[in-house]
Amino acid sequence: MSEGHPTVTAIDETQSSRPGRTGLERYQPTEIEPRWQARWAELGLYETDLDDSSRPKSYILTMYPYPSGDLHIGHWYIVTPTDALARFHRMHGENVFFPIGFDAYGLPAENAAIKNNINPRDWTMQNIERERKQFRSMGAVFDWRFELVTCEPEFYRWNQWMFLRFLEAGLAYRRMSPVDWCPNDGTLAREQVEGTDRHCWRCGAPVEKRDLEQWYLRTTRYADELLDFHDLDWPEPIRLQQTNWIGRSEGGEIVFTTAPDDHQPGGDELRVFTTRPDTLFGATFMVLAPEHTLVARLTAPERRAEVDAYIARTQTETEIERLSTEREKTGVWLGADAINPVNGERIPIWIADYVLSGYGTGAIMAVPAHDERDFAFARKFGLPIRRVIAPSGSADDEALDDAYIAHTPDEMLVNSGRFSGMSAPDGMRAIVDWLAGDGRAKATVTYRLRDWLFSRQRYWGTPIPVIYCERDGIVPVPDEDLPVRLPEKVDYRGRGENPLNHDEAFLRVACPRCGEPARRETDTMDTFVDSSWYWFRYLSPRMDDGPIDRSLVDRWTPVDQYTGGAEHAVMHLLYSRFWTKAMRDLGLIAQDEPFRRLFNQGQILGADGERLSKSRGNVQDPDHLVARYGADTIRLFLMFMGPWDQGGPWSPTGIGGVHKFLGRVWTIALDPHGREGSGPDAAPLPDGEDAAAAARTIRMAAHRALRVVSTEYAEFKFNTMVAHLMELSNTLLRYRGTEAVDGPAWDEAIDLLLLMLAPAAPHITEELWSRRAAAAGAPPSSIHAQAWPTVDAAAIVDETREVPIQINGKVRDRVVVPVGISQADLEALALGRDKIKTLLNGRTPDRIIHAGGRLVNIVIRE
RNA sequence: GGGCGAAUGGCGGAAUGGCAGACGCGCCGGCCUUAGGAGCCGGUGCCGCGCAAGCGGCGUCAGAGUUCGAGUCUCUGUUCGCCCACCA
């Protein structure tokens, strides 16, 4: 990575900094940090020239924050290690782009507005202003000229433009779907539904389901492509979560028909999706989702009251409850039957909440013998259980205690007419082929992934640019009329309902086609729309003749490194991939994927172990910590706390240790002689070393640290990176006040320490670097413009090594040997040790393991 | 309930299948200081033996397995965290 960069050489010792013997000023971050931040801004040190192609580009992106009011410690936890990484890449000679912006639309602004009768825009913009200041106090390398705020028309205009392209391409469509509904406050978000009785957060009214026309984006069109991660360096758990979320399953769609009875003629098709067509002969009943369109038609008059009551009850349940396999099964019989296409049997049709309308066809054939949920259902309602799969040789009518799901190589079909005796996979193919012959089945693929419901019945979001005309129906707003501006004046009328519904000036519009009075769409877009393409816009945030600058996009994207919380695993990170592919297919960009490399940091929780949120009152204000310790200490402490992908409860305990470390770096960099000074009265070298040995030890410590720290930055192991820098400073501290500090090795080691620390603690290192340069009479230059140093391989070679000697895996002795010792010599040395001889007591080892010279294990069978 | 993770001293945590506990906090002892929420030095997994240098045993959520050797790999279980589609 650091190829072509020169090794840092020691500063000439005669010019090394040598502040007075007394009165080393203390490390005062609150004085240093604002001074350097101002200086960097003045120099334009962090302005990225996007047109500079002389260096390799590096697009480093961290998930932009939602401006909720205050940057809490969690934001620092997300941003500052990423900033360190950006700085690390700059030191490797890359042209780094590290932008920041604000995810400005969203529900909290609206909740605050409703509660306190203020304007969501004012609330949001005030928060952004406060957070800008806080961001600047971190000392991050953000280039603020590229800042982006999603609630500005210059940004959301292009959400609308892209939506219109999606609409043209058939990627956007409308259909009915149920929402949580409060009679007073309209559509509710899940977090606005409270309590087990599911009441409205504002008015307390019971929440019901209501069907509304909603806008969808056809994410399922890309389901298969989204399963392909081959070019992506993403964490395995995230890829797994997305794969499971997409949930591809192959199976068959089987056509059952309804049987005629006293109250309806039958003959309706009932399509079911099953992954197990091989079990068709075991289908002893059918289950429809309560929302299934045929329910009303099939229900027998005498059963209607019970069915309606059941449907009403399921409407108050959440999907998570409905899918629980532990819950007691519920359901009702419709009073109608279906005909199983394989054997012509009449089987009863039930409805039950465990079947969802949104998955497959919203109807299943129930095979209780071979499905856990169907089994529980059949047991509860006394429905027949017929075994159709069994390991060969076992009795085919044996009663089951549980659903038989195991897949063993020798299992075969039983009780399945002419298919009995076939293996399960063969049987599946044969049955589907047979039914497919006359159109009663087809092999299909189903996904758990659903299309993206992206309309919101809310004010504070991007208006969806369509117009409803009595004559022309749904009419897209012409491009030249964009943006459809969100009205700035809001009148909530004391309710949670979308105020656009009552904004006559917004609503009334002439149909773009016929000119007749028409009505604007009042739904707005999901805020995940903004985050689905914002990294393209960062490159040209003020561009006003198109959403993206194609030449910059081609050069700078995909993003090289994205960092953000794992809680976004399946939504933002999937929507972004979908959006990128959709843009590609519209011809807007050439690439398939948004983020080449991804790292998910963990989440910082409150001291109570809960998510940080203002409403919980557990947020930690970093400003007072910055005032007390300085930004560098906070940055370093957050990196030192633990593995970055782990997160955990926030506690500032231990921050003093990190601050102390920086204080020591300050001391050894500026005052290596200490009180005693050097010369005849200097302190003795440790361990009786002579000057040459001390210089070797110092160089070895510094270059070993460099070797490991370089990989730790690159691999996001910031906690051990800091630990290794502490180790180095502890080593150097042992030589403080000795003659060793007058040699070139010392100055080299201090330079390396500062360079390695620079990405993580940018202010103190800049201050020390400039002071040392001044003391050495060198021209001023920023440490952040220096090249990352190169390891001197000669400095880190060891001559001896300590090898543990084990007997049966227990360490019993250690021996120091030359590094190149042969196996035979090492073995002889080990067996010759007094302690080992005593323990062996004359017994002969059965085996001796050498583990590549790292260890000797003498194995004796007792 | 399902998906994805995690579990190591008093605490945060470290450890390519090879010396468990790096680094730091806290605590204990000492130094310095008029003073300290400052600084410096030393000690610190648990239990036992020893005045002591030291010696022995036990130890990575529980239980099984693989291996010369397991915190690490496999299986079973427990507990905790994140996500589950209108919070972002």
JSON list of N, CA, C and O in Angstrom, two decimals, chain A residues 534-570:
[
{"chain": "A", "resi": 534, "resn": "TYR", "atom": "N", "xyz": [-27.92, 8.89, -2.39]},
{"chain": "A", "resi": 534, "resn": "TYR", "atom": "CA", "xyz": [-27.31, 10.17, -2.00]},
{"chain": "A", "resi": 534, "resn": "TYR", "atom": "C", "xyz": [-25.83, 10.24, -2.30]},
{"chain": "A", "resi": 534, "resn": "TYR", "atom": "O", "xyz": [-25.29, 11.32, -2.54]},
{"chain": "A", "resi": 535, "resn": "TRP", "atom": "N", "xyz": [-25.13, 9.09, -2.30]},
{"chain": "A", "resi": 535, "resn": "TRP", "atom": "CA", "xyz": [-23.68, 9.13, -2.53]},
{"chain": "A", "resi": 535, "resn": "TRP", "atom": "C", "xyz": [-23.34, 9.57, -3.95]},
{"chain": "A", "resi": 535, "resn": "TRP", "atom": "O", "xyz": [-22.28, 10.08, -4.19]},
{"chain": "A", "resi": 536, "resn": "PHE", "atom": "N", "xyz": [-24.28, 9.35, -4.91]},
{"chain": "A", "resi": 536, "resn": "PHE", "atom": "CA", "xyz": [-24.06, 9.87, -6.27]},
{"chain": "A", "resi": 536, "resn": "PHE", "atom": "C", "xyz": [-24.16, 11.39, -6.26]},
{"chain": "A", "resi": 536, "resn": "PHE", "atom": "O", "xyz": [-23.41, 12.08, -6.92]},
{"chain": "A", "resi": 537, "resn": "ARG", "atom": "N", "xyz": [-25.12, 11.89, -5.50]},
{"chain": "A", "resi": 537, "resn": "ARG", "atom": "CA", "xyz": [-25.40, 13.32, -5.48]},
{"chain": "A", "resi": 537, "resn": "ARG", "atom": "C", "xyz": [-24.31, 14.12, -4.76]},
{"chain": "A", "resi": 537, "resn": "ARG", "atom": "O", "xyz": [-24.11, 15.29, -5.06]},
{"chain": "A", "resi": 538, "resn": "TYR", "atom": "N", "xyz": [-23.65, 13.47, -3.78]},
{"chain": "A", "resi": 538, "resn": "TYR", "atom": "CA", "xyz": [-22.57, 14.15, -3.08]},
{"chain": "A", "resi": 538, "resn": "TYR", "atom": "C", "xyz": [-21.54, 14.73, -4.05]},
{"chain": "A", "resi": 538, "resn": "TYR", "atom": "O", "xyz": [-20.88, 15.71, -3.77]},
{"chain": "A", "resi": 539, "resn": "LEU", "atom": "N", "xyz": [-21.38, 14.07, -5.20]},
{"chain": "A", "resi": 539, "resn": "LEU", "atom": "CA", "xyz": [-20.33, 14.47, -6.14]},
{"chain": "A", "resi": 539, "resn": "LEU", "atom": "C", "xyz": [-20.68, 15.78, -6.86]},
{"chain": "A", "resi": 539, "resn": "LEU", "atom": "O", "xyz": [-19.79, 16.45, -7.38]},
{"chain": "A", "resi": 540, "resn": "SER", "atom": "N", "xyz": [-21.97, 16.11, -6.90]},
{"chain": "A", "resi": 540, "resn": "SER", "atom": "CA", "xyz": [-22.38, 17.35, -7.56]},
{"chain": "A", "resi": 540, "resn": "SER", "atom": "C", "xyz": [-23.68, 17.84, -6.91]},
{"chain": "A", "resi": 540, "resn": "SER", "atom": "O", "xyz": [-24.73, 17.89, -7.54]},
{"chain": "A", "resi": 541, "resn": "PRO", "atom": "N", "xyz": [-23.61, 18.20, -5.61]},
{"chain": "A", "resi": 541, "resn": "PRO", "atom": "CA", "xyz": [-24.84, 18.47, -4.87]},
{"chain": "A", "resi": 541, "resn": "PRO", "atom": "C", "xyz": [-25.63, 19.68, -5.36]},
{"chain": "A", "resi": 541, "resn": "PRO", "atom": "O", "xyz": [-26.83, 19.77, -5.10]},
{"chain": "A", "resi": 542, "resn": "ARG", "atom": "N", "xyz": [-24.98, 20.62, -6.06]},
{"chain": "A", "resi": 542, "resn": "ARG", "atom": "CA", "xyz": [-25.72, 21.82, -6.51]},
{"chain": "A", "resi": 542, "resn": "ARG", "atom": "C", "xyz": [-26.11, 21.75, -7.98]},
{"chain": "A", "resi": 542, "resn": "ARG", "atom": "O", "xyz": [-26.66, 22.69, -8.51]},
{"chain": "A", "resi": 543, "resn": "MET", "atom": "N", "xyz": [-25.76, 20.66, -8.64]},
{"chain": "A", "resi": 543, "resn": "MET", "atom": "CA", "xyz": [-26.05, 20.56, -10.07]},
{"chain": "A", "resi": 543, "resn": "MET", "atom": "C", "xyz": [-27.55, 20.73, -10.31]},
{"chain": "A", "resi": 543, "resn": "MET", "atom": "O", "xyz": [-28.37, 20.12, -9.63]},
{"chain": "A", "resi": 544, "resn": "ASP", "atom": "N", "xyz": [-27.93, 21.59, -11.28]},
{"chain": "A", "resi": 544, "resn": "ASP", "atom": "CA", "xyz": [-29.37, 21.83, -11.44]},
{"chain": "A", "resi": 544, "resn": "ASP", "atom": "C", "xyz": [-29.92, 21.40, -12.79]},
{"chain": "A", "resi": 544, "resn": "ASP", "atom": "O", "xyz": [-31.06, 21.67, -13.11]},
{"chain": "A", "resi": 545, "resn": "ASP", "atom": "N", "xyz": [-29.10, 20.71, -13.61]},
{"chain": "A", "resi": 545, "resn": "ASP", "atom": "CA", "xyz": [-29.69, 20.22, -14.86]},
{"chain": "A", "resi": 545, "resn": "ASP", "atom": "C", "xyz": [-29.67, 18.70, -14.95]},
{"chain": "A", "resi": 545, "resn": "ASP", "atom": "O", "xyz": [-29.71, 18.14, -16.04]},
{"chain": "A", "resi": 546, "resn": "GLY", "atom": "N", "xyz": [-29.60, 18.05, -13.80]},
{"chain": "A", "resi": 546, "resn": "GLY", "atom": "CA", "xyz": [-29.68, 16.60, -13.81]},
{"chain": "A", "resi": 546, "resn": "GLY", "atom": "C", "xyz": [-29.37, 16.09, -12.42]},
{"chain": "A", "resi": 546, "resn": "GLY", "atom": "O", "xyz": [-28.82, 16.83, -11.60]},
{"chain": "A", "resi": 547, "resn": "PRO", "atom": "N", "xyz": [-29.72, 14.83, -12.14]},
{"chain": "A", "resi": 547, "resn": "PRO", "atom": "CA", "xyz": [-29.51, 14.30, -10.79]},
{"chain": "A", "resi": 547, "resn": "PRO", "atom": "C", "xyz": [-28.03, 14.06, -10.48]},
{"chain": "A", "resi": 547, "resn": "PRO", "atom": "O", "xyz": [-27.61, 14.22, -9.34]},
{"chain": "A", "resi": 548, "resn": "ILE", "atom": "N", "xyz": [-27.26, 13.66, -11.50]},
{"chain": "A", "resi": 548, "resn": "ILE", "atom": "CA", "xyz": [-25.88, 13.29, -11.23]},
{"chain": "A", "resi": 548, "resn": "ILE", "atom": "C", "xyz": [-24.98, 13.80, -12.33]},
{"chain": "A", "resi": 548, "resn": "ILE", "atom": "O", "xyz": [-25.43, 14.02, -13.46]},
{"chain": "A", "resi": 549, "resn": "ASP", "atom": "N", "xyz": [-23.72, 13.97, -12.00]},
{"chain": "A", "resi": 549, "resn": "ASP", "atom": "CA", "xyz": [-22.71, 14.34, -12.99]},
{"chain": "A", "resi": 549, "resn": "ASP", "atom": "C", "xyz": [-22.07, 13.04, -13.47]},
{"chain": "A", "resi": 549, "resn": "ASP", "atom": "O", "xyz": [-21.27, 12.43, -12.75]},
{"chain": "A", "resi": 550, "resn": "ARG", "atom": "N", "xyz": [-22.47, 12.61, -14.65]},
{"chain": "A", "resi": 550, "resn": "ARG", "atom": "CA", "xyz": [-22.10, 11.28, -15.12]},
{"chain": "A", "resi": 550, "resn": "ARG", "atom": "C", "xyz": [-20.59, 11.06, -15.14]},
{"chain": "A", "resi": 550, "resn": "ARG", "atom": "O", "xyz": [-20.10, 10.00, -14.77]},
{"chain": "A", "resi": 551, "resn": "SER", "atom": "N", "xyz": [-19.82, 12.08, -15.52]},
{"chain": "A", "resi": 551, "resn": "SER", "atom": "CA", "xyz": [-18.38, 11.83, -15.63]},
{"chain": "A", "resi": 551, "resn": "SER", "atom": "C", "xyz": [-17.76, 11.67, -14.24]},
{"chain": "A", "resi": 551, "resn": "SER", "atom": "O", "xyz": [-16.88, 10.84, -14.03]},
{"chain": "A", "resi": 552, "resn": "LEU", "atom": "N", "xyz": [-18.24, 12.47, -13.27]},
{"chain": "A", "resi": 552, "resn": "LEU", "atom": "CA", "xyz": [-17.72, 12.29, -11.90]},
{"chain": "A", "resi": 552, "resn": "LEU", "atom": "C", "xyz": [-18.17, 10.96, -11.31]},
{"chain": "A", "resi": 552, "resn": "LEU", "atom": "O", "xyz": [-17.42, 10.29, -10.61]},
{"chain": "A", "resi": 553, "resn": "VAL", "atom": "N", "xyz": [-19.42, 10.60, -11.61]},
{"chain": "A", "resi": 553, "resn": "VAL", "atom": "CA", "xyz": [-19.94, 9.33, -11.10]},
{"chain": "A", "resi": 553, "resn": "VAL", "atom": "C", "xyz": [-19.13, 8.16, -11.66]},
{"chain": "A", "resi": 553, "resn": "VAL", "atom": "O", "xyz": [-18.76, 7.24, -10.95]},
{"chain": "A", "resi": 554, "resn": "ASP", "atom": "N", "xyz": [-18.83, 8.24, -12.95]},
{"chain": "A", "resi": 554, "resn": "ASP", "atom": "CA", "xyz": [-18.06, 7.17, -13.56]},
{"chain": "A", "resi": 554, "resn": "ASP", "atom": "C", "xyz": [-16.67, 7.05, -12.93]},
{"chain": "A", "resi": 554, "resn": "ASP", "atom": "O", "xyz": [-16.15, 5.96, -12.74]},
{"chain": "A", "resi": 555, "resn": "ARG", "atom": "N", "xyz": [-16.10, 8.22, -12.59]},
{"chain": "A", "resi": 555, "resn": "ARG", "atom": "CA", "xyz": [-14.75, 8.16, -12.04]},
{"chain": "A", "resi": 555, "resn": "ARG", "atom": "C", "xyz": [-14.74, 7.78, -10.56]},
{"chain": "A", "resi": 555, "resn": "ARG", "atom": "O", "xyz": [-13.85, 7.08, -10.10]},
{"chain": "A", "resi": 556, "resn": "TRP", "atom": "N", "xyz": [-15.74, 8.26, -9.79]},
{"chain": "A", "resi": 556, "resn": "TRP", "atom": "CA", "xyz": [-15.64, 8.16, -8.32]},
{"chain": "A", "resi": 556, "resn": "TRP", "atom": "C", "xyz": [-16.43, 7.02, -7.69]},
{"chain": "A", "resi": 556, "resn": "TRP", "atom": "O", "xyz": [-16.20, 6.68, -6.52]},
{"chain": "A", "resi": 557, "resn": "THR", "atom": "N", "xyz": [-17.41, 6.50, -8.39]},
{"chain": "A", "resi": 557, "resn": "THR", "atom": "CA", "xyz": [-18.20, 5.43, -7.77]},
{"chain": "A", "resi": 557, "resn": "THR", "atom": "C", "xyz": [-17.90, 4.13, -8.48]},
{"chain": "A", "resi": 557, "resn": "THR", "atom": "O", "xyz": [-17.42, 4.16, -9.62]},
{"chain": "A", "resi": 558, "resn": "PRO", "atom": "N", "xyz": [-18.16, 3.00, -7.86]},
{"chain": "A", "resi": 558, "resn": "PRO", "atom": "CA", "xyz": [-18.79, 2.82, -6.56]},
{"chain": "A", "resi": 558, "resn": "PRO", "atom": "C", "xyz": [-17.93, 3.34, -5.40]},
{"chain": "A", "resi": 558, "resn": "PRO", "atom": "O", "xyz": [-16.73, 3.52, -5.54]},
{"chain": "A", "resi": 559, "resn": "VAL", "atom": "N", "xyz": [-18.62, 3.55, -4.29]},
{"chain": "A", "resi": 559, "resn": "VAL", "atom": "CA", "xyz": [-17.96, 3.94, -3.06]},
{"chain": "A", "resi": 559, "resn": "VAL", "atom": "C", "xyz": [-16.95, 2.84, -2.70]},
{"chain": "A", "resi": 559, "resn": "VAL", "atom": "O", "xyz": [-17.27, 1.66, -2.75]},
{"chain": "A", "resi": 560, "resn": "ASP", "atom": "N", "xyz": [-15.75, 3.27, -2.33]},
{"chain": "A", "resi": 560, "resn": "ASP", "atom": "CA", "xyz": [-14.72, 2.27, -2.01]},
{"chain": "A", "resi": 560, "resn": "ASP", "atom": "C", "xyz": [-14.93, 1.66, -0.64]},
{"chain": "A", "resi": 560, "resn": "ASP", "atom": "O", "xyz": [-14.68, 0.48, -0.42]},
{"chain": "A", "resi": 561, "resn": "GLN", "atom": "N", "xyz": [-15.33, 2.51, 0.30]},
{"chain": "A", "resi": 561, "resn": "GLN", "atom": "CA", "xyz": [-15.51, 2.01, 1.66]},
{"chain": "A", "resi": 561, "resn": "GLN", "atom": "C", "xyz": [-16.72, 2.68, 2.28]},
{"chain": "A", "resi": 561, "resn": "GLN", "atom": "O", "xyz": [-16.78, 3.90, 2.37]},
{"chain": "A", "resi": 562, "resn": "TYR", "atom": "N", "xyz": [-17.68, 1.89, 2.69]},
{"chain": "A", "resi": 562, "resn": "TYR", "atom": "CA", "xyz": [-18.88, 2.42, 3.34]},
{"chain": "A", "resi": 562, "resn": "TYR", "atom": "C", "xyz": [-18.87, 1.92, 4.77]},
{"chain": "A", "resi": 562, "resn": "TYR", "atom": "O", "xyz": [-18.54, 0.76, 5.03]},
{"chain": "A", "resi": 563, "resn": "THR", "atom": "N", "xyz": [-19.22, 2.80, 5.71]},
{"chain": "A", "resi": 563, "resn": "THR", "atom": "CA", "xyz": [-19.33, 2.36, 7.10]},
{"chain": "A", "resi": 563, "resn": "THR", "atom": "C", "xyz": [-20.67, 2.79, 7.65]},
{"chain": "A", "resi": 563, "resn": "THR", "atom": "O", "xyz": [-21.20, 3.84, 7.29]},
{"chain": "A", "resi": 564, "resn": "GLY", "atom": "N", "xyz": [-21.23, 1.98, 8.50]},
{"chain": "A", "resi": 564, "resn": "GLY", "atom": "CA", "xyz": [-22.52, 2.30, 9.08]},
{"chain": "A", "resi": 564, "resn": "GLY", "atom": "C", "xyz": [-23.03, 1.15, 9.92]},
{"chain": "A", "resi": 564, "resn": "GLY", "atom": "O", "xyz": [-22.41, 0.09, 9.97]},
{"chain": "A", "resi": 565, "resn": "GLY", "atom": "N", "xyz": [-24.16, 1.36, 10.56]},
{"chain": "A", "resi": 565, "resn": "GLY", "atom": "CA", "xyz": [-24.67, 0.39, 11.52]},
{"chain": "A", "resi": 565, "resn": "GLY", "atom": "C", "xyz": [-25.25, -0.85, 10.85]},
{"chain": "A", "resi": 565, "resn": "GLY", "atom": "O", "xyz": [-25.84, -0.79, 9.77]},
{"chain": "A", "resi": 566, "resn": "ALA", "atom": "N", "xyz": [-25.08, -1.99, 11.51]},
{"chain": "A", "resi": 566, "resn": "ALA", "atom": "CA", "xyz": [-25.59, -3.25, 10.99]},
{"chain": "A", "resi": 566, "resn": "ALA", "atom": "C", "xyz": [-27.11, -3.30, 11.04]},
{"chain": "A", "resi": 566, "resn": "ALA", "atom": "O", "xyz": [-27.73, -4.14, 10.40]},
{"chain": "A", "resi": 567, "resn": "GLU", "atom": "N", "xyz": [-27.72, -2.37, 11.78]},
{"chain": "A", "resi": 567, "resn": "GLU", "atom": "CA", "xyz": [-29.19, -2.36, 11.82]},
{"chain": "A", "resi": 567, "resn": "GLU", "atom": "C", "xyz": [-29.77, -2.02, 10.45]},
{"chain": "A", "resi": 567, "resn": "GLU", "atom": "O", "xyz": [-30.96, -2.20, 10.21]},
{"chain": "A", "resi": 568, "resn": "HIS", "atom": "N", "xyz": [-28.92, -1.54, 9.54]},
{"chain": "A", "resi": 568, "resn": "HIS", "atom": "CA", "xyz": [-29.39, -1.22, 8.19]},
{"chain": "A", "resi": 568, "resn": "HIS", "atom": "C", "xyz": [-29.23, -2.38, 7.23]},
{"chain": "A", "resi": 568, "resn": "HIS", "atom": "O", "xyz": [-29.39, -2.21, 6.02]},
{"chain": "A", "resi": 569, "resn": "ALA", "atom": "N", "xyz": [-28.89, -3.56, 7.77]},
{"chain": "A", "resi": 569, "resn": "ALA", "atom": "CA", "xyz": [-28.51, -4.70, 6.93]},
{"chain": "A", "resi": 569, "resn": "ALA", "atom": "C", "xyz": [-29.50, -4.99, 5.81]},
{"chain": "A", "resi": 569, "resn": "ALA", "atom": "O", "xyz": [-29.09, -5.22, 4.68]},
{"chain": "A", "resi": 570, "resn": "VAL", "atom": "N", "xyz": [-30.77, -5.01, 6.10]},
{"chain": "A", "resi": 570, "resn": "VAL", "atom": "CA", "xyz": [-31.70, -5.46, 5.08]},
{"chain": "A", "resi": 570, "resn": "VAL", "atom": "C", "xyz": [-32.56, -4.35, 4.48]},
{"chain": "A", "resi": 570, "resn": "VAL", "atom": "O", "xyz": [-33.30, -4.60, 3.53]}
]
